[in-house]
Amino acid sequence: MFGMMNDMKKYSIVWAFVFCLLCSGSAHAGDQQQLYRLSTGDAVFRQDNSIGVQFAEPRMVLSTSIINGGYREDLQGIFNHNNTDVVMTVESYLQSMKQEAKKLGFDPEKVSSMGTGARMDNVAIKTESFQDAVVTAIVTAGVEGNAGRAGDPTNYYKPKQNPNMPKPGTINIMLIMNADMPKGTLTRALVTCTEAKTAALQELMVSSRYSNGLATGSGTDQTIIVANPHAKLYLDDAGKHSKLGELIGVAVKSAVKEALVKQNGLTGQKQHNVIRRIERFGISKEKLYQDYLQAGYESVGKEEFLRQLDSFAGGDRIVTLTSLYVHLIDQHAWGLLSAEEVTEAGDTLITDASSHFGVATGKIETQTVAGFVAAWENLLLTCLREKIASQ
């Protein structure tokens, strides 16, 4: 069985491209630059604000795009395009993408494409291999403005009710596999790919912009999965128990993380910050400053307050305790801990923090999410007051 072969030999090739046409003497607007030759023989190219794949022969394609999406076997290729120079409606977006397809040399009816707010300079390309199986993920990603969690509240129902494009964000994935497979397996590859994307966001603790949950994607994510029906290699499983599923998971998760570093500077170090951990509950730098003033604490200018906050917010102890506290609130929201359990454990963390920072602060007064958040904000403000007063 493919997933149990004894002579496993796995290697990973990491491709990370940073392009700057203005700095290249040989590159001009409109020129196609070949970036990579896939294991299928297809060429990955860059032209201006687009990155595409030109198929050497017909492929099995499963696309979530509104442009020639669904399952297709008659496409000439696929591409990802940065088109945020102007504010677009859905109608103008479709027209713009049609024009871009022609510019790239595709028949607009024979190409599936994705638009994004992410720069093509920030693409991440990663390849994972096992014996004859090769998987390549080509990813652009941005989540600072549009990250969301499945099930977040929304008001979109019919296209006419929302003619404007959503906020820029988007994790766009082109996943190419060099194997032939049943249509059901191609569809399963899409599921595994999506799970890998979500795993990358969970491991970075990316906040939803629409609720107090952790993000599972952005509101405008798109994915195109490609398989090779002409390959000798035939695989019938792309789930997590299969080697193909493993390759998909590793390639996609790694590429998504790298693309987020390049587009948003989203690293573990950036996330090692109290505000980054708790902002999904409405605690921002601005709110802390306004609440600090309203509490009547020592007068301090905004610039000095933010300087002290930045100095405090990345500290090991407060980040660790905030992470534990926030996870208690999450588990309460998920129905895994009662309000009483969160209150007891939360008060313990507040006491620990108060002792460590040498401040006196109250405990949780209201056993609700708002009450839990308010108690921790009070702790942060008390610590900041002490820090500012000691300067």
Coordinates of C-alpha atoms in Angstrom, one line a residue:
M1 CA 0.0 0.0 0.0
F2 CA 1.2 3.5 -1.0
G3 CA 1.2 4.8 2.6
M4 CA 3.1 1.8 4.0
M5 CA 6.0 1.4 1.6
N6 CA 9.2 0.6 3.5
D7 CA 11.6 2.4 1.1
M8 CA 10.2 5.8 1.8
K9 CA 12.3 8.6 0.7
K10 CA 10.9 12.0 1.2
Y11 CA 12.4 15.3 0.3
S12 CA 11.2 18.9 0.4
I13 CA 12.2 21.6 -2.1
V14 CA 11.3 25.1 -0.9
W15 CA 10.9 27.8 -3.5
A16 CA 10.4 31.4 -2.3
F17 CA 10.4 34.1 -4.9
V18 CA 10.7 37.8 -4.5
F19 CA 10.3 39.6 -7.8
C20 CA 10.9 43.2 -8.7
L21 CA 10.4 44.0 -12.4
L22 CA 11.6 47.6 -12.0
C23 CA 15.0 46.4 -10.8
S24 CA 15.5 43.9 -13.7
G25 CA 17.2 45.2 -16.8
S26 CA 15.8 42.3 -18.9
A27 CA 12.2 42.4 -17.7
H28 CA 9.6 44.7 -19.1
A29 CA 5.9 45.1 -18.4
G30 CA 4.0 42.4 -20.3
D31 CA 6.9 39.9 -20.5
Q32 CA 6.3 36.4 -19.2
Q33 CA 8.9 35.1 -16.9
Q34 CA 9.1 31.4 -16.3
L35 CA 9.4 30.8 -12.6
Y36 CA 9.3 27.0 -12.3
R37 CA 8.8 23.9 -14.2
L38 CA 6.3 21.5 -12.5
S39 CA 6.7 17.8 -12.3
T40 CA 3.8 17.6 -14.8
G41 CA 5.8 19.5 -17.3
D42 CA 3.6 22.5 -17.0
A43 CA 5.2 26.0 -16.7
V44 CA 4.6 28.4 -13.8
F45 CA 5.0 31.9 -15.1
R46 CA 4.9 35.5 -13.8
Q47 CA 3.5 38.4 -16.0
D48 CA 3.1 41.8 -14.3
N49 CA 0.6 41.2 -11.5
S50 CA -0.3 37.7 -12.3
I51 CA 1.2 34.2 -11.7
G52 CA -0.2 31.4 -13.8
V53 CA 0.2 27.8 -14.9
Q54 CA 0.1 27.0 -18.6
F55 CA -1.0 23.4 -19.1
A56 CA 1.1 21.3 -21.6
E57 CA -1.9 19.0 -22.1
P58 CA -5.4 18.7 -20.6
R59 CA -5.6 18.4 -16.8
M60 CA -8.3 17.5 -14.3
V61 CA -9.1 20.8 -12.6
L62 CA -11.3 21.4 -9.6
S63 CA -11.7 25.1 -8.9
T64 CA -13.7 27.1 -6.3
S65 CA -13.4 30.3 -8.4
I66 CA -16.5 32.0 -9.8
I67 CA -14.6 32.2 -13.1
N68 CA -14.9 28.8 -14.9
G69 CA -15.0 27.1 -11.5
G70 CA -16.2 23.6 -10.7
Y71 CA -14.8 20.5 -12.3
R72 CA -13.2 21.0 -15.8
E73 CA -11.0 19.0 -18.2
D74 CA -10.9 21.5 -21.0
L75 CA -8.9 24.4 -19.5
Q76 CA -5.7 25.9 -21.0
G77 CA -4.4 26.9 -17.6
I78 CA -5.0 28.8 -14.4
F79 CA -3.8 32.0 -12.9
N80 CA -3.8 34.2 -9.7
H81 CA -4.0 38.0 -10.2
N82 CA -3.5 41.0 -7.9
N83 CA -6.2 43.5 -8.8
T84 CA -6.6 45.9 -5.9
D85 CA -5.4 49.0 -7.6
V86 CA -9.0 50.2 -7.9
V87 CA -12.3 49.6 -6.0
M88 CA -14.3 47.0 -7.9
T89 CA -17.8 45.7 -8.1
V90 CA -18.4 42.0 -8.8
E91 CA -19.3 42.9 -12.4
S92 CA -16.2 45.0 -13.0
Y93 CA -14.1 42.3 -11.3
L94 CA -15.3 39.7 -13.8
Q95 CA -14.7 42.0 -16.7
S96 CA -11.2 42.8 -15.4
M97 CA -10.3 39.2 -15.0
K98 CA -11.5 38.4 -18.5
Q99 CA -9.2 41.1 -19.9
E100 CA -6.3 39.8 -17.8
A101 CA -6.9 36.3 -19.2
K102 CA -6.6 37.6 -22.8
K103 CA -3.4 39.6 -21.9
L104 CA -1.9 36.4 -20.6
G105 CA -2.7 34.5 -23.8
F106 CA -5.6 32.5 -22.5
D107 CA -9.1 32.0 -24.0
P108 CA -11.2 33.6 -21.2
E109 CA -13.6 30.7 -21.4
K110 CA -10.8 28.1 -21.0
V111 CA -9.0 29.4 -17.9
S112 CA -10.0 29.5 -14.2
S113 CA -8.6 32.5 -12.3
M114 CA -8.5 34.0 -8.9
G115 CA -8.3 37.6 -7.8
T116 CA -6.5 38.7 -4.6
G117 CA -5.3 41.7 -2.6
A118 CA -2.0 40.0 -2.0
R119 CA 1.1 41.0 -4.1
M120 CA 2.5 38.5 -6.5
D121 CA 6.0 39.4 -5.2
N122 CA 4.9 37.6 -2.0
V123 CA 4.1 34.3 -3.6
A124 CA 5.4 31.1 -1.8
I125 CA 6.0 27.9 -3.9
K126 CA 6.6 24.7 -2.1
T127 CA 7.0 21.2 -3.4
E128 CA 6.8 17.9 -1.4
S129 CA 7.7 14.5 -2.8
F130 CA 7.5 10.8 -2.0
Q131 CA 8.9 8.3 -4.4
D132 CA 7.0 9.1 -7.7
A133 CA 4.4 11.4 -6.2
V134 CA 5.0 15.1 -6.3
V135 CA 2.8 17.9 -5.0
T136 CA 3.4 21.6 -5.5
A137 CA 1.5 24.4 -3.7
I138 CA 1.6 28.0 -5.1
V139 CA 0.2 30.4 -2.6
T140 CA -0.4 34.0 -2.0
A141 CA -2.0 35.0 1.3
G142 CA -3.2 38.0 3.3
V143 CA -5.4 37.9 6.4
E144 CA -5.0 41.2 8.2
G145 CA -8.2 42.7 6.8
N146 CA -10.4 39.8 6.0
A147 CA -9.7 36.8 8.3
G148 CA -12.8 35.0 9.4
R149 CA -14.0 31.9 11.2
A150 CA -16.5 29.5 9.6
G151 CA -19.9 30.4 11.1
D152 CA -19.1 34.1 11.7
P153 CA -22.2 36.3 11.3
T154 CA -22.6 37.9 7.9
N155 CA -25.3 39.8 6.0
Y156 CA -24.5 38.6 2.4
Y157 CA -27.3 36.6 0.9
K158 CA -27.9 37.6 -2.7
P159 CA -25.3 39.2 -5.1
K160 CA -27.5 42.3 -5.7
Q161 CA -27.4 43.0 -1.9
N162 CA -23.6 43.2 -2.0
P163 CA -22.3 44.6 -5.3
N164 CA -18.9 45.6 -4.0
M165 CA -16.0 43.3 -3.6
P166 CA -15.1 42.2 0.0
K167 CA -12.1 43.7 1.8
P168 CA -8.7 42.6 0.5
G169 CA -7.4 39.5 2.1
T170 CA -7.5 36.1 0.6
I171 CA -5.5 33.0 0.7
N172 CA -5.3 31.8 -2.9
I173 CA -3.9 28.3 -3.5
M174 CA -3.0 26.6 -6.7
L175 CA -2.2 22.9 -5.9
I176 CA -0.7 20.7 -8.6
M177 CA -0.3 17.0 -8.3
N178 CA 1.5 14.8 -10.8
A179 CA -0.8 11.8 -10.4
D180 CA -4.0 10.6 -12.1
M181 CA -6.9 9.9 -9.7
P182 CA -10.7 9.5 -9.5
K183 CA -12.8 12.6 -9.4
G184 CA -13.7 11.8 -5.8
T185 CA -10.1 11.7 -4.8
L186 CA -9.5 15.1 -6.5
T187 CA -12.4 16.4 -4.4
R188 CA -10.9 14.9 -1.3
A189 CA -7.6 16.7 -2.0
L190 CA -9.5 20.0 -1.8
V191 CA -10.7 19.0 1.7
T192 CA -7.2 18.1 2.8
C193 CA -5.8 21.3 1.3
T194 CA -8.4 23.4 3.1
E195 CA -7.7 21.6 6.4
A196 CA -4.0 22.4 5.9
K197 CA -4.7 26.1 5.3
T198 CA -6.8 26.2 8.5
A199 CA -4.1 24.4 10.4
A200 CA -1.6 27.1 9.4
L201 CA -3.9 29.8 10.7
Q202 CA -4.6 28.0 13.9
E203 CA -0.8 27.5 14.6
L204 CA -0.4 31.3 14.2
M205 CA -3.5 32.1 16.3
V206 CA -4.9 34.4 13.6
S207 CA -7.9 36.4 14.9
S208 CA -11.2 36.6 13.0
R209 CA -12.1 40.1 12.0
Y210 CA -15.8 39.4 12.3
S211 CA -16.1 37.6 15.7
N212 CA -14.0 36.8 18.8
G213 CA -13.0 33.4 17.4
L214 CA -9.8 32.2 15.8
A215 CA -9.8 32.5 12.0
T216 CA -10.2 29.4 9.8
G217 CA -9.6 31.3 6.6
S218 CA -10.4 34.6 5.0
G219 CA -13.8 35.6 3.5
T220 CA -12.5 35.4 0.0
D221 CA -10.3 32.4 -0.1
Q222 CA -10.0 30.5 -3.4
T223 CA -8.4 27.2 -4.3
I224 CA -7.7 25.4 -7.6
I225 CA -6.7 21.7 -7.5
V226 CA -5.0 20.1 -10.5
A227 CA -4.3 16.5 -11.3
N228 CA -2.7 14.8 -14.3
P229 CA -4.9 12.3 -16.1
H230 CA -2.1 11.3 -18.4
A231 CA 0.2 10.2 -15.5
K232 CA 1.2 6.5 -15.1
L233 CA 1.0 7.1 -11.3
Y234 CA -2.6 6.5 -10.1
L235 CA -3.6 7.3 -6.6
D236 CA -7.1 6.8 -5.1
D237 CA -6.8 8.5 -1.7
A238 CA -5.9 12.0 -0.7
G239 CA -7.1 11.9 2.9
K240 CA -5.0 12.2 6.0
H241 CA -4.2 8.5 6.2
S242 CA -2.6 8.6 2.7
K243 CA 0.9 9.6 1.7
L244 CA -0.7 12.0 -0.9
G245 CA -2.7 13.6 1.8
E246 CA 0.4 14.1 3.9
L247 CA 2.3 15.7 1.0
I248 CA -0.7 18.1 0.4
G249 CA -0.9 19.0 4.1
V250 CA 2.9 19.7 4.5
A251 CA 3.2 21.7 1.2
V252 CA 0.1 23.8 1.7
K253 CA 0.6 24.5 5.4
S254 CA 4.2 25.5 4.8
A255 CA 3.4 27.7 1.8
V256 CA 0.5 29.4 3.5
K257 CA 2.7 30.3 6.5
E258 CA 5.5 31.6 4.3
A259 CA 3.1 33.7 2.2
L260 CA 1.7 35.2 5.3
V261 CA 5.2 36.1 6.5
K262 CA 5.9 37.9 3.2
Q263 CA 2.5 39.6 2.8
N264 CA 1.7 40.5 6.4
G265 CA 4.9 39.9 8.3
L266 CA 2.9 37.3 10.3
T267 CA 5.5 35.4 12.3
G268 CA 5.5 33.7 15.7
Q269 CA 7.4 36.7 17.0
K270 CA 4.8 39.2 15.8
Q271 CA 2.1 37.0 17.4
H272 CA 4.0 37.0 20.7
N273 CA 2.1 40.0 21.9
V274 CA -0.8 40.6 24.3
I275 CA -2.7 42.7 21.9
R276 CA -2.4 40.2 19.1
R277 CA -3.7 37.5 21.4
I278 CA -6.7 39.4 22.8
E279 CA -7.7 41.9 20.1
R280 CA -10.4 39.5 18.8
F281 CA -12.2 40.3 22.0
G282 CA -12.2 44.0 21.3
I283 CA -9.1 45.0 23.3
S284 CA -7.1 47.2 21.0
K285 CA -4.3 49.7 21.7
E286 CA -6.8 52.6 21.2
K287 CA -9.4 51.1 23.5
L288 CA -6.8 50.5 26.2
Y289 CA -5.7 54.1 26.0
Q290 CA -9.2 55.5 26.1
D291 CA -10.1 53.3 29.0
Y292 CA -6.9 54.3 30.8
L293 CA -7.9 58.0 30.5
Q294 CA -11.5 57.3 31.5
A295 CA -10.3 55.4 34.6
G296 CA -8.6 58.6 35.8
Y297 CA -5.1 57.2 36.0
E298 CA -1.9 59.3 35.9
S299 CA -2.0 61.8 33.1
V300 CA 0.1 60.6 30.2
G301 CA 0.3 61.5 26.5
K302 CA -0.9 59.0 23.9
E303 CA 2.6 58.5 22.4
E304 CA 4.1 57.7 25.8
F305 CA 1.3 55.4 26.7
L306 CA 1.7 53.4 23.5
R307 CA 5.4 53.3 24.0
Q308 CA 4.9 51.8 27.4
L309 CA 2.3 49.5 26.1
D310 CA 4.5 48.2 23.4
S311 CA 7.3 47.6 25.9
F312 CA 4.9 45.7 28.2
A313 CA 2.8 43.8 25.7
G314 CA 5.6 41.5 24.4
G315 CA 6.8 40.3 27.7
D316 CA 7.1 36.6 28.2
R317 CA 5.1 36.4 31.4
I318 CA 2.1 38.5 30.3
V319 CA 1.9 36.9 26.9
T320 CA 1.9 33.4 28.5
L321 CA -0.7 34.3 31.0
T322 CA -2.9 36.1 28.5
S323 CA -2.7 33.1 26.2
L324 CA -3.9 30.8 29.0
Y325 CA -6.7 33.2 30.0
V326 CA -7.9 33.6 26.4
H327 CA -8.0 29.9 25.9
L328 CA -10.3 29.6 28.9
I329 CA -12.7 32.0 27.2
D330 CA -12.5 30.0 24.0
Q331 CA -13.3 26.7 25.7
H332 CA -16.2 28.4 27.4
A333 CA -17.5 29.5 24.0
W334 CA -17.0 26.0 22.6
G335 CA -19.0 24.5 25.5
L336 CA -16.0 22.7 27.0
L337 CA -15.8 24.7 30.3
S338 CA -18.6 26.2 32.4
A339 CA -18.7 29.8 33.4
E340 CA -17.8 28.8 37.0
E341 CA -14.8 26.8 35.9
V342 CA -13.5 29.7 33.8
T343 CA -14.1 32.1 36.7
E344 CA -12.1 29.9 39.1
A345 CA -9.2 29.3 36.7
G346 CA -9.3 32.9 35.4
D347 CA -9.1 34.3 38.9
T348 CA -6.0 32.1 39.6
L349 CA -4.3 33.6 36.5
I350 CA -5.2 37.1 37.6
T351 CA -3.8 36.5 41.0
D352 CA -0.6 35.1 39.5
A353 CA -0.2 38.1 37.2
S354 CA -0.9 40.5 40.0
S355 CA 1.7 38.9 42.3
H356 CA 4.3 38.8 39.5
F357 CA 3.9 42.4 38.5
G358 CA 3.3 43.7 42.0
V359 CA -0.1 45.2 41.6
A360 CA -3.5 45.0 43.3
T361 CA -6.4 44.3 41.0
G362 CA -9.9 42.9 41.3
K363 CA -11.2 39.5 40.2
I364 CA -13.8 38.4 37.7
E365 CA -17.1 40.1 38.6
T366 CA -19.4 38.9 35.8
Q367 CA -19.4 35.3 34.5
T368 CA -19.9 36.2 30.9
V369 CA -17.5 36.6 28.0
A370 CA -17.7 40.4 28.4
G371 CA -17.0 40.0 32.1
F372 CA -14.0 37.7 31.6
V373 CA -12.5 40.2 29.1
A374 CA -13.2 43.2 31.3
A375 CA -11.4 41.6 34.2
W376 CA -8.3 40.9 32.1
E377 CA -8.4 44.4 30.6
N378 CA -8.5 45.8 34.2
L379 CA -5.4 43.8 35.0
L380 CA -3.6 45.1 31.9
L381 CA -4.5 48.7 32.7
T382 CA -3.4 48.3 36.4
C383 CA 0.0 46.9 35.2
L384 CA 0.4 49.8 32.8
R385 CA -0.5 52.3 35.4
E386 CA 2.2 50.9 37.7
K387 CA 4.7 50.8 34.9
I388 CA 4.1 54.4 33.9
A389 CA 4.1 55.6 37.5
S390 CA 7.5 54.0 38.1
Q391 CA 9.2 55.8 35.2

